[in-house]
Short mmCIF file of C-alpha atoms in Angstrom, two decimals:
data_model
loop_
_atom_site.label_atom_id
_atom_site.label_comp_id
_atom_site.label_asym_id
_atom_site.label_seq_id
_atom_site.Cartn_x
_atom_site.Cartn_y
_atom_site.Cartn_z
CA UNK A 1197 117.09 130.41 65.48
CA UNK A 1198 120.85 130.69 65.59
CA UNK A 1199 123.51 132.45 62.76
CA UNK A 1200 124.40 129.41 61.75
CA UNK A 1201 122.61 128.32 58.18
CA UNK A 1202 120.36 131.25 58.11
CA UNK A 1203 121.21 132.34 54.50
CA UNK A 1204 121.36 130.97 51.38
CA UNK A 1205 121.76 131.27 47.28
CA UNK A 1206 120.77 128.24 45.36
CA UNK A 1207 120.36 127.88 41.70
CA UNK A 1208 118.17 125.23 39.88
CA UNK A 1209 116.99 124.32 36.31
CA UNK A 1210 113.56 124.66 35.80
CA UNK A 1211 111.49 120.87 34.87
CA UNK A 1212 108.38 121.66 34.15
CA UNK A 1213 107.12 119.33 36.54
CA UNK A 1214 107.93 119.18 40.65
CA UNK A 1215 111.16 119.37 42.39
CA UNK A 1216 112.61 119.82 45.73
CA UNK A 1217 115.55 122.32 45.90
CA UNK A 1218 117.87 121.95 48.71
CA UNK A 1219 118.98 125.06 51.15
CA UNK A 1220 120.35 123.56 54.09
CA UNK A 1221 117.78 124.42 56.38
CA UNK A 1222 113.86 125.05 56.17
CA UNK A 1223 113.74 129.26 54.72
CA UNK A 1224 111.27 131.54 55.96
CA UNK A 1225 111.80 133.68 53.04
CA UNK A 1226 112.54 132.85 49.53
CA UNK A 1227 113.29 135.38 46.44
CA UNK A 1228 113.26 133.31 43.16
CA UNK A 1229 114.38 134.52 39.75
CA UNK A 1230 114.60 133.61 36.10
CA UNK A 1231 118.22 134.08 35.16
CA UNK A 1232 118.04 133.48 31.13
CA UNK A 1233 114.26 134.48 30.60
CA UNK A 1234 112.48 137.70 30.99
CA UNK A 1235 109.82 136.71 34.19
CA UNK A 1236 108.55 138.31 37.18
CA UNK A 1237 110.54 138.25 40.35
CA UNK A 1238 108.60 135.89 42.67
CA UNK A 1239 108.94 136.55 46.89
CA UNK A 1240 107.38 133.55 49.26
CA UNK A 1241 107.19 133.93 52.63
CA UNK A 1242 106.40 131.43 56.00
CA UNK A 1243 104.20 134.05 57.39
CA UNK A 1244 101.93 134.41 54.60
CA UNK A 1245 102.27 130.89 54.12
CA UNK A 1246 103.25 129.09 50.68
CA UNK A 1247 102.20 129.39 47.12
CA UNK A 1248 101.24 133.03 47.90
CA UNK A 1249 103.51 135.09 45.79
CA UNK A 1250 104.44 139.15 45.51
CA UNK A 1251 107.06 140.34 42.84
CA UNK A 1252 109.13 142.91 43.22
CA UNK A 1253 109.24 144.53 40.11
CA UNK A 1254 105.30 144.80 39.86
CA UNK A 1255 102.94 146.20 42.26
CA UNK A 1256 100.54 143.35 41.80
CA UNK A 1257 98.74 142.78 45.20
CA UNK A 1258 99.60 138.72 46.81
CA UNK A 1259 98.33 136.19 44.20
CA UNK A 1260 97.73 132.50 45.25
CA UNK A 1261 99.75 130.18 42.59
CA UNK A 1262 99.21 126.70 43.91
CA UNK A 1263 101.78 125.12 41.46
CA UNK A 1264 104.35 127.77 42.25
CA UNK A 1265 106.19 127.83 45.67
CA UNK A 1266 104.51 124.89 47.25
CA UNK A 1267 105.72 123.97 50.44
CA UNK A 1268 109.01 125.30 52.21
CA UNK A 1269 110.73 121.95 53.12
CA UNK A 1270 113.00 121.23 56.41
CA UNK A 1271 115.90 121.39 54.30
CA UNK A 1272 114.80 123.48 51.29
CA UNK A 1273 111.40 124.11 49.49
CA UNK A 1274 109.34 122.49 47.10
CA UNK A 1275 108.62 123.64 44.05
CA UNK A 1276 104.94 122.73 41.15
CA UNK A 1277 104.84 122.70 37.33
CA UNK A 1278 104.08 126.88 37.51
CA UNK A 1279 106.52 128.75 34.59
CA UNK A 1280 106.82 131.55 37.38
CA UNK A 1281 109.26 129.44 39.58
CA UNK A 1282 109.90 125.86 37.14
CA UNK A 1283 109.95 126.33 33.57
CA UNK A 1284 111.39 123.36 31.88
CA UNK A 1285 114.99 124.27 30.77
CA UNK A 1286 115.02 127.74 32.18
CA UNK A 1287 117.48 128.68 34.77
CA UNK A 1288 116.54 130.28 37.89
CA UNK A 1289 118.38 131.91 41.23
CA UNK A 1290 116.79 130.81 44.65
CA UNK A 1291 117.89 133.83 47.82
CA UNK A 1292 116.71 132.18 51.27
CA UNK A 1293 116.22 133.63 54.55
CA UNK A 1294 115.61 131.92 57.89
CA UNK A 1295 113.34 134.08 60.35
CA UNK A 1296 111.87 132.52 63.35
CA UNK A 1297 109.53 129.67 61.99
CA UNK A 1298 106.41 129.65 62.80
CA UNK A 1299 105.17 133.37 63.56
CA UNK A 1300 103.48 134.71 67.24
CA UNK A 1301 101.73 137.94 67.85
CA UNK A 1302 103.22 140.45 68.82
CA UNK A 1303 102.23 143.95 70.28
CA UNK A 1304 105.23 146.03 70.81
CA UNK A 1305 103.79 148.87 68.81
CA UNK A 1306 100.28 150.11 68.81
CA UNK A 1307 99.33 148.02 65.90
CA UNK A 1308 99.65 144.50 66.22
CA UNK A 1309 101.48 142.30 63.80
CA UNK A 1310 102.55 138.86 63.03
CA UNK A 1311 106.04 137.90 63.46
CA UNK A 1312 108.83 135.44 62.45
CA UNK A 1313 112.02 136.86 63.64
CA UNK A 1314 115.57 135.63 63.80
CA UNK A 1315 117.14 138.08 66.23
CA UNK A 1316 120.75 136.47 65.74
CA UNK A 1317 120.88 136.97 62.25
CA UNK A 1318 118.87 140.31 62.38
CA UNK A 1319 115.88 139.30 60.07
CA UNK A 1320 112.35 139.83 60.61
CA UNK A 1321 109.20 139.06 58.62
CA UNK A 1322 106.06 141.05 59.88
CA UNK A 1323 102.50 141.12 58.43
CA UNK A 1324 100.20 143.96 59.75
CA UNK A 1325 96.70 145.14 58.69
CA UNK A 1326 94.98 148.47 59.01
CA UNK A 1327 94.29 152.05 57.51
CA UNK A 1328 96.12 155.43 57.65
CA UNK A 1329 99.04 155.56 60.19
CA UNK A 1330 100.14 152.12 61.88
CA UNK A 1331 103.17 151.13 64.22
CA UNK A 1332 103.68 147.44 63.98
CA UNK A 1333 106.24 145.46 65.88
CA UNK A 1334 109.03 143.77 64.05
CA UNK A 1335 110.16 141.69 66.79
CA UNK A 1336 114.26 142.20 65.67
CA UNK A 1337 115.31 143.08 69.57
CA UNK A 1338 117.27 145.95 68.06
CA UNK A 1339 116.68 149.26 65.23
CA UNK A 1340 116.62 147.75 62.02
CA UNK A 1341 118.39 149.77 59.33
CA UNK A 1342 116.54 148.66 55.85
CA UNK A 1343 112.69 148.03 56.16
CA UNK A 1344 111.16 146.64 52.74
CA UNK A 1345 107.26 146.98 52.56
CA UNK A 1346 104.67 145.74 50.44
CA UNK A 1347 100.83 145.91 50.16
CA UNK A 1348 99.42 142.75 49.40
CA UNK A 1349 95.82 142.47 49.59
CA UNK A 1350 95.54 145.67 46.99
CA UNK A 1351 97.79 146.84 44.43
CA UNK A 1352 100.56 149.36 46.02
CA UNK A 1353 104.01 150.50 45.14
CA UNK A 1354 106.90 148.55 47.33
CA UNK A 1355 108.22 151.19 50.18
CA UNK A 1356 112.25 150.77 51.62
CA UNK A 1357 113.51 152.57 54.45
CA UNK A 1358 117.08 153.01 55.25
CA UNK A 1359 118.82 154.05 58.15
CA UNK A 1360 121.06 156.22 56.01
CA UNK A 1361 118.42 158.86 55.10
CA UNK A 1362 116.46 158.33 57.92
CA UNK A 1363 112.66 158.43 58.59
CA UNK A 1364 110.07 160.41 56.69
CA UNK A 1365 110.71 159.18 53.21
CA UNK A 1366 111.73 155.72 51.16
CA UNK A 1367 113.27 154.04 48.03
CA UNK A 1368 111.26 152.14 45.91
CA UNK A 1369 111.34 148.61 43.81
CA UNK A 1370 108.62 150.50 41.75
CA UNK A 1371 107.95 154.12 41.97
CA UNK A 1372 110.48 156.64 40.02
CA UNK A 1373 111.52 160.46 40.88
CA UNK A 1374 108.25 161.57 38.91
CA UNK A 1375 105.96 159.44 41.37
CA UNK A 1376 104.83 156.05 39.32
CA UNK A 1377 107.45 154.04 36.37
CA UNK A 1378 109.36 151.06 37.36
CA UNK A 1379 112.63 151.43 40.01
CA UNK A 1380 114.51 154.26 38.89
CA UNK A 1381 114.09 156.29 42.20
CA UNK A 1382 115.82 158.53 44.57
CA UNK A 1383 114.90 158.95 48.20
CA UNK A 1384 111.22 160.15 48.35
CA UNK A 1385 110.36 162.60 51.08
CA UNK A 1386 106.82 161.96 52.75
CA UNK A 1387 107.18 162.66 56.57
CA UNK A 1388 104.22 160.12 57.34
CA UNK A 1389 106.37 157.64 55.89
CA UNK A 1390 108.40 155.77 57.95
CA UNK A 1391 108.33 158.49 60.32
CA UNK A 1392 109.81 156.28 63.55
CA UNK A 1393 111.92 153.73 63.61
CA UNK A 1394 112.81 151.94 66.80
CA UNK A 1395 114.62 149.09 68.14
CA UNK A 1396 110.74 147.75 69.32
CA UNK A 1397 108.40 149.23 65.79
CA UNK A 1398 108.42 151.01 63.04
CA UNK A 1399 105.67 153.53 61.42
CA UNK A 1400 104.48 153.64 57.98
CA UNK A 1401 101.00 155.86 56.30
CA UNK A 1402 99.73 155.18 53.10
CA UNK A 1403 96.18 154.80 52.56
CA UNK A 1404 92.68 155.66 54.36
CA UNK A 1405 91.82 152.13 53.38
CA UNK A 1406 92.67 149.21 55.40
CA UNK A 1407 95.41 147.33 53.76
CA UNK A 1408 97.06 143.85 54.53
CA UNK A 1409 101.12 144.64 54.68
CA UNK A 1410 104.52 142.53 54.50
CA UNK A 1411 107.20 143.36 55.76
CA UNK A 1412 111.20 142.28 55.48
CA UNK A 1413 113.63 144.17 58.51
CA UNK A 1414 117.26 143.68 58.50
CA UNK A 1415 119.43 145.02 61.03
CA UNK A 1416 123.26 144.47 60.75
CA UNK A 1417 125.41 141.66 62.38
CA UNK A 1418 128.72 141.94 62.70
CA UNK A 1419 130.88 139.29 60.59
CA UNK A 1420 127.77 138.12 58.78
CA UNK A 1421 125.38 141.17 57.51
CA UNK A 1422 125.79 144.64 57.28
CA UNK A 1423 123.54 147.38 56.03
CA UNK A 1424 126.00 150.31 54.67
CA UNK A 1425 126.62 153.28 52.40
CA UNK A 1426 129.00 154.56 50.03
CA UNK A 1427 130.15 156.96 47.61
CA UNK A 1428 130.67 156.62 44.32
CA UNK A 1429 134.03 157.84 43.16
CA UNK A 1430 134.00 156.59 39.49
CA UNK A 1431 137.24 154.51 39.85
CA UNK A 1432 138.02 151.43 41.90
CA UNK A 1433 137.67 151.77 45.44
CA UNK A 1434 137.16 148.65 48.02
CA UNK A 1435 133.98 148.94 50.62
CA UNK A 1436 134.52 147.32 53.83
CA UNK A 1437 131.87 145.22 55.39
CA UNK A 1438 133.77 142.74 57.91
CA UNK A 1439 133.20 139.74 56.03
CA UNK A 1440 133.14 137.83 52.46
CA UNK A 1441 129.95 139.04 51.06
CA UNK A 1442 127.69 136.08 49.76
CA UNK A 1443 125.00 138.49 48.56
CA UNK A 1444 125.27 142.09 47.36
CA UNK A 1445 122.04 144.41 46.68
CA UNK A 1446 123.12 148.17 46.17
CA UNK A 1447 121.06 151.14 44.88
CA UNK A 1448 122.09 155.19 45.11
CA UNK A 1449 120.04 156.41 47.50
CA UNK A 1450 120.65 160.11 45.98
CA UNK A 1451 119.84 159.69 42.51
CA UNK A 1452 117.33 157.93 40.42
CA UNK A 1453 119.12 154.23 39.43
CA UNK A 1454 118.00 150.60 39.21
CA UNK A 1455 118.41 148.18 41.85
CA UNK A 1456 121.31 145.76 41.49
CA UNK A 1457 121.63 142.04 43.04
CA UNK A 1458 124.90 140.19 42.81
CA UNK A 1459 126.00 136.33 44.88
CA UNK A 1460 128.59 134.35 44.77
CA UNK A 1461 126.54 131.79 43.22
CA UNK A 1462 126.36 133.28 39.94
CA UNK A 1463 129.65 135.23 40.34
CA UNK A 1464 129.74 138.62 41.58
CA UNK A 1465 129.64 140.03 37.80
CA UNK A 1466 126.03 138.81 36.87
CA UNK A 1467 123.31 141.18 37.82
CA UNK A 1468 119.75 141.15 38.49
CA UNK A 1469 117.67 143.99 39.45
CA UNK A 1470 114.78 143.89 41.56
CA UNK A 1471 112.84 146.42 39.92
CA UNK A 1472 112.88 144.83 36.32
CA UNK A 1473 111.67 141.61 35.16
CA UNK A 1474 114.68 141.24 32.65
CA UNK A 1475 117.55 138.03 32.50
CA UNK A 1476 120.49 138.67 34.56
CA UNK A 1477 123.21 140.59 32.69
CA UNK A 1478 126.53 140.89 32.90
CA UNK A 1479 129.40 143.17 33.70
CA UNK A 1480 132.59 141.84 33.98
CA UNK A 1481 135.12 142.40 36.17
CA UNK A 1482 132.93 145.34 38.32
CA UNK A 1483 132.52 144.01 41.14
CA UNK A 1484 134.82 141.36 43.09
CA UNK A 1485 134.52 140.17 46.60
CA UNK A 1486 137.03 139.82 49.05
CA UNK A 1487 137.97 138.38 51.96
CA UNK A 1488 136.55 141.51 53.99
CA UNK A 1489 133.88 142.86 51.49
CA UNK A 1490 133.87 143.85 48.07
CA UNK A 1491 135.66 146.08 45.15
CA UNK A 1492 134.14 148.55 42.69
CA UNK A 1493 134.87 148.73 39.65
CA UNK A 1494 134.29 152.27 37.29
CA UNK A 1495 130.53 151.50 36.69
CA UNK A 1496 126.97 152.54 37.20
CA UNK A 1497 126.68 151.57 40.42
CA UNK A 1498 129.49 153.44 41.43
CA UNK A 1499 128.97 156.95 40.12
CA UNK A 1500 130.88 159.97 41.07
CA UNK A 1501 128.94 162.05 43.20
CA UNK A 1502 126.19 159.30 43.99
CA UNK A 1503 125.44 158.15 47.40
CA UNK A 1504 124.53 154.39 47.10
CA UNK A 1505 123.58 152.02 49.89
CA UNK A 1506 123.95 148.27 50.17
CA UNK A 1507 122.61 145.08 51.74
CA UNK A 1508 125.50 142.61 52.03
CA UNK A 1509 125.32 138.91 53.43
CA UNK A 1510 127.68 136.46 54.03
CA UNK A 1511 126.71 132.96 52.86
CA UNK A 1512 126.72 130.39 55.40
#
């Protein structure tokens, strides 16, 4: 896979019926979300294979949905009659990822995993299987700096490393500062998790049983992604990333906040969150992007004193 067309936001109205929506190339990995409705955020994924759906504001384990997510498509992906994904006259936000296509085995670390990685644009899908302490390999020819995990053959909280705070702890999409809620966390410190990171594998520990895992790694590129950090001053200030962000996902890494999600598509001031099931919401005029990244405005996800990190891609 090359840079070119490996991300993309698309928005459709739900039919209640089948449709094909159109990406520009065939995804790997899309993120679907109800923008006027209160729904479940619904992942897909090549290496798990369509209609098998995790959300990220649950900690559901994988469920099959064979009229969701139904086939990704050579341009796009195909969608059935399920209200998850296609709910006649509901409005819905489609973010798409292309990894490597079809996945290989791969035994860089001392657990082996499957793989679909798209080195160029520094994105990496990687299902492993095990108990206790395993070190997949997530195939990214380089460290990556965020590292989203899931369980999905049981139910388990979603686990996100970031280069930023380093190994031996994680974010969450679902765990809070007390240990269980929905996506109000800080960083957690557990030294068994994520304890190495690597440019070749990674290491995670969560359970004595064994437990089927997906993984998302992302690893910057210069002028298209860029995994970064800020602080919050409270008043405007302008965060450099290179390029004209496409997609924006932030969250203070120091003190218990939601997740935010912002594109172009929708406009920069309409925000989802990836640990809440609610419609998009909006706050006007808090976010802009420019030309070589984005401006804050004096808002929540800029907070004096906080230490937030982002995700930003540029659409192409």
């Amino acid at each position: 896979p090359s840079l070119a067309n490996s991300f993309a936001t698309e928005l459709y109205t739900g039919n209640g019926g089948t449709q094909s929506v159109t990406t520009g190339f065939k995804p790997d990995f899309t993120w679907t979300k109800s923008r006027n409705g209160v729904n479940y955020h619904q992942l897909f994924d090549s290496v798990r294979g369509a209609t098998k759906a995790i959300e990220s504001d649950t900690t559901f384990a994988e469920s099959t949905e064979p009229t969701a997510l139904t086939a990704f498509d050579t341009d796009g992906f195909s969608l059935g009659s399920s209200g998850n994904v296609n709910s006649s006259g509901t409005t819905y936000v489609a973010w798409n990822w292309k990894a490597g296509g079809t996945p290989s085995i791969n035994t860089d670390g001392t657990t082996t995993s499957i793989v679909s990685a798209n080195q160029a644009a520094g994105f990496s899908i990687v299902e492993y299987t095990g108990p206790s302490t395993l070190n997949p390999g997530h195939g990214l020819g380089g460290t990556p700096e965020l590292i989203i995990v899931k369980g999905t053959s049981t139910t388990s909280d979603w686990m996100v490393y970031n280069s930023f705070n380093g190994t031996g702890g994680y974010l969450s999409f679902t765990r809070n500062d007390q240990g269980g809620g929905t996506g109000t966390d800080a960083w957690q410190a557990n030294a068994n998790q994520f304890s190495t990171v690597n440019a070749t594998s990674f290491t995670t520990s969560d359970t004595g049983a064994s437990v089927t895992y997906i993984a998302y790694c992302f690893k910057s590129i210069t002028g298209y992604s860029k995994v970064g950090t800020y602080s919050g001053t409270g008043a405007a200030q302008t965060i450099t990333t290179g390029f004209q962000p496409g997609f924006l996902m932030v969250k203070s890494s120091s003190h218990a906040s939601s997740w935010y999600i912002v594109d172009s598509a929708r406009t920069p001031n309409y925000f989802l969150s990836p640990n809440s099931n609610a419609a998009e919401y909006t706050d006007s005029g808090k976010i802009t992007f420019t030309s070589n990244g984005f401006t804050l405005g004096s808002t929540s996800y800029n907070n004096s004193g906080y230490t937030w990190i982002y995700l930003a891609i540029k659409e192409n």
